Coordinates of C-alpha atoms in Angstrom, one line a residue:
X1 CA 44.4 -36.0 -7.5
X2 CA 42.0 -33.8 -9.4
X3 CA 38.6 -34.6 -10.8
X4 CA 36.1 -33.2 -13.3
X5 CA 34.2 -30.2 -11.9
X6 CA 30.6 -31.3 -11.6
X7 CA 29.4 -27.7 -11.2
X8 CA 30.1 -26.9 -14.9
X9 CA 33.1 -24.6 -14.5
X10 CA 36.1 -25.1 -16.7
X11 CA 38.8 -25.7 -14.1
X12 CA 39.5 -29.0 -12.3
X13 CA 38.1 -29.2 -8.8
X14 CA 40.4 -30.4 -6.0
X15 CA 39.3 -33.6 -4.3
X16 CA 40.5 -35.5 -1.2
X17 CA 43.2 -38.1 -1.6
X18 CA 42.1 -41.5 -3.0
X19 CA 40.5 -43.8 -0.5
X20 CA 39.5 -41.0 1.8
X21 CA 36.3 -42.2 3.5
X22 CA 35.2 -38.6 4.1
X23 CA 34.6 -38.2 0.4
X24 CA 31.5 -39.7 -1.3
X25 CA 33.3 -40.9 -4.4
X26 CA 35.9 -43.6 -4.7
X27 CA 38.1 -44.7 -7.6
X28 CA 36.7 -43.7 -11.0
X29 CA 34.2 -41.3 -9.4
X30 CA 32.0 -44.1 -8.2
X31 CA 29.8 -43.3 -5.2
X32 CA 30.4 -45.0 -1.9
X33 CA 27.5 -46.7 -0.1
X34 CA 29.1 -45.9 3.2
X35 CA 30.5 -42.9 4.9
X36 CA 29.1 -39.4 5.2
X37 CA 27.4 -39.2 1.8
X38 CA 25.5 -42.5 2.5
X39 CA 23.9 -41.0 5.6
X40 CA 20.9 -40.3 3.4
X41 CA 20.7 -43.3 1.2
X42 CA 17.5 -42.2 -0.5
X43 CA 19.1 -39.0 -1.8
X44 CA 22.2 -40.9 -2.8
X45 CA 20.2 -43.4 -4.8
X46 CA 18.5 -40.6 -6.7
X47 CA 21.8 -39.0 -7.5
X48 CA 23.1 -42.4 -8.8
X49 CA 19.9 -42.8 -10.8
X50 CA 20.3 -39.4 -12.4
X51 CA 24.0 -40.2 -13.4
X52 CA 23.7 -43.8 -14.5
X53 CA 20.1 -44.8 -15.0
X54 CA 18.4 -47.9 -13.6
X55 CA 21.6 -49.8 -12.7
X56 CA 24.5 -47.9 -11.2
X57 CA 28.0 -48.8 -10.0
X58 CA 28.7 -48.4 -6.3
X59 CA 31.3 -49.2 -3.7
X60 CA 30.7 -51.2 -0.5
X61 CA 32.9 -50.9 2.6
X62 CA 36.6 -51.3 1.7
X63 CA 35.7 -50.0 -1.8
X64 CA 34.4 -53.4 -2.9
X65 CA 32.6 -52.8 -6.3
X66 CA 28.9 -53.6 -6.5
X67 CA 26.1 -52.9 -9.0
X68 CA 23.1 -51.1 -7.4
X69 CA 19.9 -52.0 -9.2
X70 CA 17.6 -48.9 -8.9
X71 CA 14.9 -49.7 -11.4
X72 CA 11.7 -51.4 -10.5
X73 CA 11.6 -53.5 -13.6
X74 CA 15.3 -54.3 -13.5
X75 CA 15.0 -55.6 -10.0
X76 CA 12.1 -57.8 -10.9
X77 CA 14.0 -59.2 -13.9
X78 CA 17.0 -60.0 -11.7
X79 CA 15.1 -61.8 -9.0
X80 CA 12.9 -63.7 -11.5
X81 CA 15.9 -64.9 -13.6
X82 CA 17.6 -67.7 -11.7
X83 CA 19.3 -68.8 -15.0
X84 CA 21.2 -65.5 -15.0
X85 CA 21.5 -64.5 -11.4
X86 CA 22.1 -66.5 -8.2
X87 CA 22.2 -65.7 -4.5
X88 CA 25.1 -68.1 -3.8
X89 CA 27.8 -65.7 -2.8
X90 CA 30.5 -68.3 -3.3
X91 CA 30.4 -67.3 -7.0
X92 CA 31.2 -63.7 -6.2
X93 CA 34.4 -62.7 -8.0
X94 CA 35.3 -60.2 -5.4
X95 CA 35.1 -62.8 -2.7
X96 CA 37.0 -65.4 -4.7
X97 CA 39.8 -63.0 -5.5
X98 CA 40.2 -61.9 -1.8
X99 CA 39.0 -58.4 -2.4
X100 CA 36.3 -59.1 0.3
X101 CA 38.1 -59.7 3.5
X102 CA 36.8 -62.4 5.9
X103 CA 36.0 -59.7 8.5
X104 CA 34.2 -57.5 6.1
X105 CA 31.5 -55.5 7.9
X106 CA 28.7 -56.9 5.6
X107 CA 29.8 -60.5 5.9
X108 CA 26.6 -61.5 7.8
X109 CA 24.5 -60.3 4.9
X110 CA 26.1 -62.4 2.2
X111 CA 28.0 -65.3 3.9
X112 CA 26.8 -68.6 2.5
X113 CA 24.6 -70.8 4.8
X114 CA 22.8 -74.1 4.3
X115 CA 19.4 -72.5 3.8
X116 CA 17.0 -72.1 1.0
X117 CA 17.9 -68.4 0.5
X118 CA 21.3 -69.4 -0.9
X119 CA 20.3 -72.7 -2.6
X120 CA 19.5 -73.3 -6.3
X121 CA 17.8 -76.0 -8.4
X122 CA 16.8 -79.2 -6.7
X123 CA 18.4 -78.3 -3.4
X124 CA 16.4 -75.0 -3.4
X125 CA 13.2 -77.0 -4.1
X126 CA 13.9 -79.4 -1.2
X127 CA 14.6 -76.7 1.4
X128 CA 12.0 -74.2 0.2
X129 CA 9.4 -77.0 0.0
X130 CA 10.0 -77.8 3.6
X131 CA 9.6 -74.2 4.7
X132 CA 6.5 -73.6 2.5
X133 CA 5.0 -76.9 3.8
X134 CA 5.5 -75.9 7.5
X135 CA 4.1 -72.4 6.8
X136 CA 1.0 -73.9 5.1
X137 CA 0.0 -75.6 8.4
X138 CA -0.4 -72.3 10.3
X139 CA -4.0 -71.5 11.3
X140 CA -4.2 -67.9 10.2
X141 CA -7.5 -67.2 12.0
X142 CA -6.0 -68.6 15.2
X143 CA -2.9 -66.6 14.5
X144 CA -4.8 -63.3 14.3
X145 CA -6.6 -64.2 17.6
X146 CA -3.2 -64.7 19.2
X147 CA -1.8 -61.4 17.8
X148 CA -4.8 -59.6 19.3
X149 CA -4.2 -61.1 22.7
X150 CA -0.5 -60.4 22.5
X151 CA -1.3 -56.8 21.6
X152 CA -3.7 -56.4 24.5
X153 CA -1.1 -57.9 26.9
X154 CA 1.6 -55.5 25.7
X155 CA -0.8 -52.5 26.0
X156 CA -1.7 -53.6 29.5
X157 CA 1.9 -53.0 30.5
X158 CA 1.7 -49.2 29.8
X159 CA -1.9 -48.3 29.5
X160 CA -2.2 -46.9 33.0
X161 CA 0.9 -44.7 32.6
X162 CA -0.6 -42.4 29.9
X163 CA 2.6 -42.4 27.9
X164 CA 4.9 -45.0 26.2
X165 CA 7.6 -45.5 23.6
X166 CA 5.9 -47.6 20.9
X167 CA 9.1 -48.9 19.5
X168 CA 10.7 -50.5 22.6
X169 CA 7.4 -51.4 24.3
X170 CA 5.3 -52.5 21.3
X171 CA 6.9 -52.7 17.8
X172 CA 10.0 -54.5 19.0
X173 CA 8.0 -57.0 21.2
X174 CA 4.9 -58.0 19.2
X175 CA 6.7 -59.7 16.3
X176 CA 8.9 -61.7 18.7
X177 CA 6.0 -62.8 20.9
X178 CA 4.1 -64.0 17.8
X179 CA 7.0 -65.7 16.2
X180 CA 8.0 -67.5 19.4
X181 CA 4.5 -68.8 19.5
X182 CA 4.5 -69.8 15.8
X183 CA 7.8 -71.6 16.1
X184 CA 6.7 -73.4 19.3
X185 CA 8.9 -71.7 21.8
X186 CA 6.6 -69.3 23.7
X187 CA 8.6 -69.9 26.9
X188 CA 11.7 -68.3 25.3
X189 CA 9.9 -65.0 24.6
X190 CA 10.9 -62.2 26.9
X191 CA 13.1 -59.1 27.1
X192 CA 16.2 -61.1 26.7
X193 CA 15.5 -62.6 23.3
X194 CA 14.1 -59.2 22.0
X195 CA 17.3 -57.5 23.1
X196 CA 19.5 -60.3 21.6
X197 CA 17.7 -60.0 18.2
X198 CA 18.0 -56.2 18.1
X199 CA 21.6 -56.4 19.3
X200 CA 22.8 -58.8 16.7
X201 CA 21.1 -56.9 13.9
X202 CA 22.8 -53.7 15.0
X203 CA 26.2 -55.4 14.8
X204 CA 27.4 -54.2 18.3
X205 CA 30.4 -55.5 20.2
X206 CA 28.1 -58.1 21.9
X207 CA 26.4 -59.1 18.6
X208 CA 28.2 -62.5 18.5
X209 CA 27.1 -63.3 22.1
X210 CA 23.6 -62.3 21.2
X211 CA 23.6 -64.5 18.1
X212 CA 24.9 -67.4 20.1
X213 CA 22.0 -67.0 22.7
X214 CA 19.5 -67.3 19.9
X215 CA 21.3 -70.2 18.2
X216 CA 21.3 -72.1 21.6
X217 CA 17.6 -71.5 22.1
X218 CA 16.8 -72.8 18.6
X219 CA 19.1 -75.8 19.0
X220 CA 17.2 -76.8 22.2
X221 CA 13.9 -76.3 20.4
X222 CA 15.1 -78.5 17.5
X223 CA 16.1 -81.3 19.8
X224 CA 12.8 -81.2 21.7
X225 CA 10.7 -81.3 18.6
X226 CA 12.9 -84.1 17.1
X227 CA 12.1 -86.2 20.2
X228 CA 8.5 -85.1 20.6
X229 CA 6.8 -83.4 17.6
X230 CA 3.8 -81.1 18.3
X231 CA 1.5 -78.9 16.2
X232 CA 3.8 -76.0 15.5
X233 CA 6.1 -74.7 12.7
X234 CA 9.2 -76.4 14.0
X235 CA 7.6 -79.8 14.3
X236 CA 6.3 -79.7 10.8
X237 CA 9.7 -78.6 9.6
X238 CA 11.2 -81.6 11.5
X239 CA 8.7 -84.1 10.1
X240 CA 8.6 -82.9 6.5
X241 CA 9.5 -85.5 3.9
X242 CA 12.5 -83.4 2.8
X243 CA 14.2 -84.8 6.0
X244 CA 16.2 -81.7 6.9
X245 CA 19.2 -82.2 9.2
X246 CA 19.3 -80.6 12.6
X247 CA 21.7 -77.9 11.3
X248 CA 19.4 -77.1 8.4
X249 CA 16.4 -76.9 10.7
X250 CA 18.2 -74.6 13.2
X251 CA 19.4 -72.3 10.4
X252 CA 16.0 -72.0 8.8
X253 CA 14.4 -71.3 12.2
X254 CA 17.0 -68.6 12.7
X255 CA 16.3 -67.2 9.3
X256 CA 12.5 -67.2 9.8
X257 CA 12.8 -65.7 13.4
X258 CA 15.2 -62.9 12.7
X259 CA 14.0 -61.9 9.2
X260 CA 10.4 -61.9 10.4
X261 CA 11.2 -60.0 13.5
X262 CA 13.3 -57.2 11.9
X263 CA 10.9 -56.7 8.9
X264 CA 7.8 -56.7 11.0
X265 CA 9.2 -54.5 13.8
X266 CA 10.2 -51.9 11.2
X267 CA 6.8 -52.2 9.4
X268 CA 4.9 -51.6 12.7
X269 CA 7.1 -48.6 13.6
X270 CA 6.8 -47.1 10.1
X271 CA 3.0 -47.3 9.9
X272 CA 2.5 -46.0 13.4
X273 CA 4.8 -43.1 12.7
X274 CA 2.8 -42.0 9.6
X275 CA -0.5 -42.4 11.5
X276 CA 0.8 -40.1 14.3
X277 CA 2.5 -37.5 12.1
X278 CA 0.3 -37.3 9.0
X279 CA -3.2 -35.9 9.8
X280 CA -4.6 -36.8 6.3
X281 CA -3.4 -40.4 6.7
X282 CA -5.0 -40.7 10.1
X283 CA -8.2 -39.0 8.9
X284 CA -8.5 -41.6 6.1
X285 CA -8.2 -44.4 8.6
X286 CA -10.7 -42.8 11.0
X287 CA -13.1 -41.9 8.3
X288 CA -13.1 -45.3 6.6
X289 CA -11.5 -44.2 3.3
X290 CA -8.5 -46.5 4.1
X291 CA -8.4 -49.7 6.0
X292 CA -5.4 -50.8 8.2
X293 CA -4.3 -53.4 5.6
X294 CA -4.3 -50.7 2.9
X295 CA -2.3 -48.4 5.2
X296 CA 0.2 -51.3 5.6
X297 CA 0.5 -51.7 1.9
X298 CA 1.1 -48.0 1.4
X299 CA 3.9 -48.1 4.0
X300 CA 5.4 -51.1 2.1
X301 CA 5.7 -48.9 -0.9
X302 CA 7.0 -45.7 0.8
X303 CA 9.2 -47.2 3.6
X304 CA 9.9 -50.9 3.0
X305 CA 11.2 -52.7 6.1
X306 CA 14.4 -53.7 4.2
X307 CA 15.8 -51.0 1.9
X308 CA 18.1 -53.4 0.1
X309 CA 19.4 -57.0 0.0
X310 CA 22.9 -58.1 -0.6
X311 CA 23.2 -59.7 -2.9
X312 CA 22.7 -61.4 -6.2
X313 CA 25.5 -62.5 -8.4
X314 CA 25.8 -62.8 -12.2
X315 CA 26.2 -66.4 -13.5
X316 CA 27.2 -65.2 -16.9
X317 CA 27.9 -62.0 -18.9
X318 CA 24.6 -60.1 -19.3
X319 CA 23.2 -56.7 -19.9
X320 CA 20.9 -55.2 -17.3
X321 CA 19.5 -51.6 -17.3
X322 CA 22.0 -50.6 -20.0
X323 CA 25.0 -51.8 -18.1
X324 CA 27.3 -54.6 -19.0
X325 CA 27.3 -57.0 -16.1
X326 CA 30.3 -59.5 -16.0
X327 CA 30.2 -63.0 -14.8
X328 CA 30.8 -63.0 -11.1
X329 CA 29.8 -59.4 -10.5
X330 CA 27.8 -58.7 -7.4
X331 CA 24.4 -56.8 -7.5
X332 CA 22.4 -55.1 -4.7
X333 CA 18.7 -55.7 -4.8
X334 CA 17.4 -52.1 -4.5
X335 CA 14.0 -52.4 -2.8
X336 CA 13.7 -48.8 -1.6
X337 CA 14.9 -47.1 -4.8
X338 CA 12.9 -49.6 -6.9
X339 CA 9.7 -48.7 -5.1
X340 CA 10.2 -45.0 -6.0
X341 CA 11.3 -45.6 -9.6
X342 CA 9.8 -42.6 -11.5
X343 CA 8.8 -44.9 -14.4
X344 CA 6.5 -46.8 -12.0
X345 CA 5.6 -43.9 -9.6
X346 CA 5.8 -40.6 -11.4
X347 CA 3.8 -39.0 -8.6
X348 CA 5.0 -40.2 -5.2
X349 CA 2.1 -38.6 -3.4
X350 CA -0.4 -40.8 -5.4
X351 CA -2.3 -43.3 -3.3
X352 CA -1.1 -46.9 -3.8
X353 CA -4.0 -48.6 -2.0
X354 CA -4.7 -52.1 -3.3
X355 CA -1.4 -52.3 -5.3
X356 CA 0.9 -55.1 -4.1
X357 CA 3.5 -54.9 -6.9
X358 CA 6.1 -53.3 -4.6
X359 CA 9.4 -55.0 -3.9
X360 CA 9.2 -55.1 -0.1
X361 CA 9.1 -58.9 -0.1
X362 CA 11.4 -59.4 -3.1
X363 CA 10.2 -61.8 -5.8
X364 CA 10.9 -64.8 -7.8
X365 CA 12.1 -68.1 -6.3
X366 CA 13.4 -66.3 -3.2
X367 CA 10.3 -64.2 -2.5
X368 CA 9.7 -63.9 1.3
X369 CA 7.6 -67.0 2.2
X370 CA 6.3 -65.5 5.5
X371 CA 5.0 -62.2 4.1
X372 CA 1.4 -63.1 5.1
X373 CA 2.5 -63.6 8.7
X374 CA 4.1 -60.2 8.7
X375 CA 1.0 -58.6 7.2
X376 CA -1.2 -60.3 9.8
X377 CA 1.0 -59.0 12.7
X378 CA 0.9 -55.5 11.3
X379 CA -2.8 -55.4 10.3
X380 CA -4.1 -57.0 13.5
X381 CA -1.7 -55.4 15.9
X382 CA -2.1 -51.8 14.7
X383 CA -5.8 -52.1 14.5
X384 CA -6.0 -53.5 18.1
X385 CA -3.7 -50.8 19.4
X386 CA -5.6 -47.9 17.8
X387 CA -8.9 -49.3 18.9
X388 CA -7.6 -49.6 22.5
X389 CA -6.0 -46.2 22.5
X390 CA -8.0 -44.0 20.0
X391 CA -6.6 -40.8 21.4
X392 CA -3.0 -41.7 21.0
X393 CA -0.8 -38.8 19.9
X394 CA 2.9 -38.1 19.3
X395 CA 4.7 -36.8 22.4
X396 CA 7.5 -35.0 20.6
X397 CA 8.1 -32.9 17.5
X398 CA 8.3 -34.9 14.3
X399 CA 11.8 -33.6 13.5
X400 CA 13.1 -35.0 16.8
X401 CA 12.5 -38.6 15.7
X402 CA 15.8 -40.5 15.1
X403 CA 16.7 -43.6 13.1
X404 CA 19.6 -46.1 13.1
X405 CA 20.4 -46.8 9.4
X406 CA 22.4 -49.5 7.7
X407 CA 22.7 -50.4 4.0
X408 CA 19.9 -53.1 4.6
X409 CA 17.4 -51.3 6.8
X410 CA 16.3 -48.2 8.6
X411 CA 15.0 -48.6 12.2
X412 CA 13.2 -46.0 14.2
X413 CA 14.9 -45.5 17.6
X414 CA 11.9 -44.2 19.6
X415 CA 8.3 -43.3 19.0
X416 CA 7.1 -41.5 22.2
X417 CA 3.3 -41.1 22.5
X418 CA 0.7 -39.8 25.0
X419 CA -2.9 -40.9 25.7
X420 CA -5.5 -40.9 28.4
X421 CA -4.6 -43.5 31.1
X422 CA -6.8 -46.6 31.0
X423 CA -7.2 -49.6 33.2
X424 CA -5.8 -53.0 32.0
X425 CA -8.0 -55.5 30.2
X426 CA -8.5 -59.1 31.1
X427 CA -6.8 -61.0 28.3
X428 CA -7.2 -64.4 29.8
X429 CA -11.0 -64.6 30.1
X430 CA -12.7 -66.1 27.0
X431 CA -16.1 -64.9 25.7
X432 CA -18.9 -66.7 27.5
X433 CA -21.9 -68.2 25.6
X434 CA -25.3 -67.5 27.1
X435 CA -27.7 -70.4 27.2
X436 CA -30.8 -70.3 25.0
X437 CA -33.9 -69.5 27.0
X438 CA -36.7 -72.2 27.1
X439 CA -39.2 -71.6 24.4
X440 CA -42.8 -71.0 25.5
X441 CA -46.2 -70.9 23.7
X442 CA -46.9 -67.6 22.1
X443 CA -43.3 -66.7 21.5
X444 CA -43.9 -66.3 17.8
X445 CA -44.9 -62.9 16.5
X446 CA -48.5 -62.8 15.4
X447 CA -52.0 -63.4 16.7
X448 CA -52.5 -66.6 18.8
X449 CA -54.5 -69.3 17.1
X450 CA -56.9 -71.8 18.6
X451 CA -55.3 -74.4 20.8
X452 CA -55.3 -78.0 19.7
X453 CA -57.1 -80.2 22.3
X454 CA -54.6 -82.9 21.8
X455 CA -51.5 -80.7 22.0
X456 CA -49.5 -81.2 25.3
X457 CA -49.2 -78.1 27.5
X458 CA -46.0 -77.0 29.2
X459 CA -45.9 -77.8 32.9
X460 CA -45.3 -74.2 33.8
X461 CA -48.6 -73.0 32.2
X462 CA -51.7 -72.7 34.4
X463 CA -54.6 -75.0 33.8
X464 CA -57.0 -73.9 31.1
X465 CA -60.5 -72.8 32.0
X466 CA -63.1 -75.0 30.4
X467 CA -65.1 -73.3 27.7
X468 CA -68.8 -72.9 28.2
X469 CA -71.0 -74.4 25.5
X470 CA -73.4 -71.8 24.1
X471 CA -76.5 -73.0 22.1
X472 CA -76.7 -71.6 18.6
X473 CA -79.9 -69.8 19.3
X474 CA -78.9 -68.2 22.5
X475 CA -78.4 -64.5 22.7
X476 CA -74.8 -63.3 22.9
X477 CA -73.5 -62.3 26.3
X478 CA -72.7 -58.6 26.5
X479 CA -69.4 -57.8 28.3
X480 CA -69.5 -56.0 31.6
X481 CA -69.0 -52.4 30.8
X482 CA -67.8 -51.7 34.3
X483 CA -64.7 -53.9 33.9
X484 CA -61.8 -52.4 31.9
X485 CA -60.7 -54.4 28.9
X486 CA -57.5 -56.4 29.5
X487 CA -55.0 -56.2 26.7
X488 CA -52.2 -58.7 26.4
X489 CA -48.6 -57.9 25.3
X490 CA -48.2 -57.0 21.7
X491 CA -45.9 -58.8 19.3
X492 CA -42.9 -56.5 19.9
X493 CA -43.2 -56.8 23.7
X494 CA -43.5 -60.6 23.5
X495 CA -40.3 -60.7 21.3
X496 CA -38.4 -58.5 23.8
X497 CA -39.5 -60.7 26.7
X498 CA -38.4 -63.8 24.9
X499 CA -35.1 -62.3 24.0
X500 CA -34.4 -61.3 27.7
X501 CA -35.4 -64.8 28.8
X502 CA -38.4 -63.5 30.8

């Protein structure tokens, strides 16, 4: 097979045989979103944008065709147009025709489930209403206090060592600890559930076993809260007027737990990496020109926790980004390429502080309902960590950092750091309230006035000396010049004594 020479020479350029996974292009010269060329998805997306514009054809594993939405505006139009696009993969023409095998590697990303993410119309309103209702009951001030305590607990585990891996010992643990508390299953939090969540997301040989471990934990939780509701997310989901079934509750709990965990773990790692590797970024934080929440939003633009979402499916023939989309075609929500669309960000080095129009949490009816929880974990956790370890620094060269990447996300493997060892902090003791000292006469600032004869005196005060009556025509008594004048405490000293309880 021969193909057009993309270098501009006249002769045909030899290419590998059709279907060869070592080559970046498939049938018709369409780029593959897997294989060697897809090792750097960011560069591949830009190449596709240059060739096709805001919407480009691509190939998933097994050369399954997919439209990749690269434009910021085109992505927003797609997610905000439920009349034209759906998330119900059962309408996908490639799936209905058998082109997508049952054991396709990306099946976990698009397989239909009885959850709000794949529902439409009244069913979507019922399921999403229950999730939104349960989220609205979360006390966000109490949540931030818990995030701070969880951060201090995690830091206590390595603060005396002077070195740590912030991915495996912090970023992977904090979101799971917080979400187990939110869902009402704090006893389930531990190394086992963190490993299970990471394992199933990586799609290893033990991913099915790890998934079953989490499903079993959520099944037990659903049964407990069905029998005895409490004040937590799961209980409010169980008691919501939408009357979700046990299966619907369990699957929504799984969605909330895993999606929140993966997104927030990636967000924590991404922000901390930039803080540790970009001196200007850290200087802005230390100097007050940038707050931690603003740093988080900047990271959501530059390195969104999820790079893409599979998928959306056309409900009718429609044009999008200059391409003719047929009914039943599948589309990839391009979060990462949409965030760097040159029509929206012509200068990628420009500061995006205060701008929340990124695609990190999708949009439209299926916009992430728990984004404020993710922001709270990142804002509070990073601020508490940097306050506790202000001298933290990277313990390797920046080019030695490694990632594991999939079509959906890019996860930092390790983030080794060093710092001065510190003793653990007591995270169980609550702040004590000092009792107010007893007020005494003369505590006000100013000159003392004449005492009222009828006013009661405090028991602790000494008895007053009776005043001598002096006739009007008597000569004034001159003070004894041999005795030094006695000066009482001034207003400021009296205030200090009162403040100290003296």
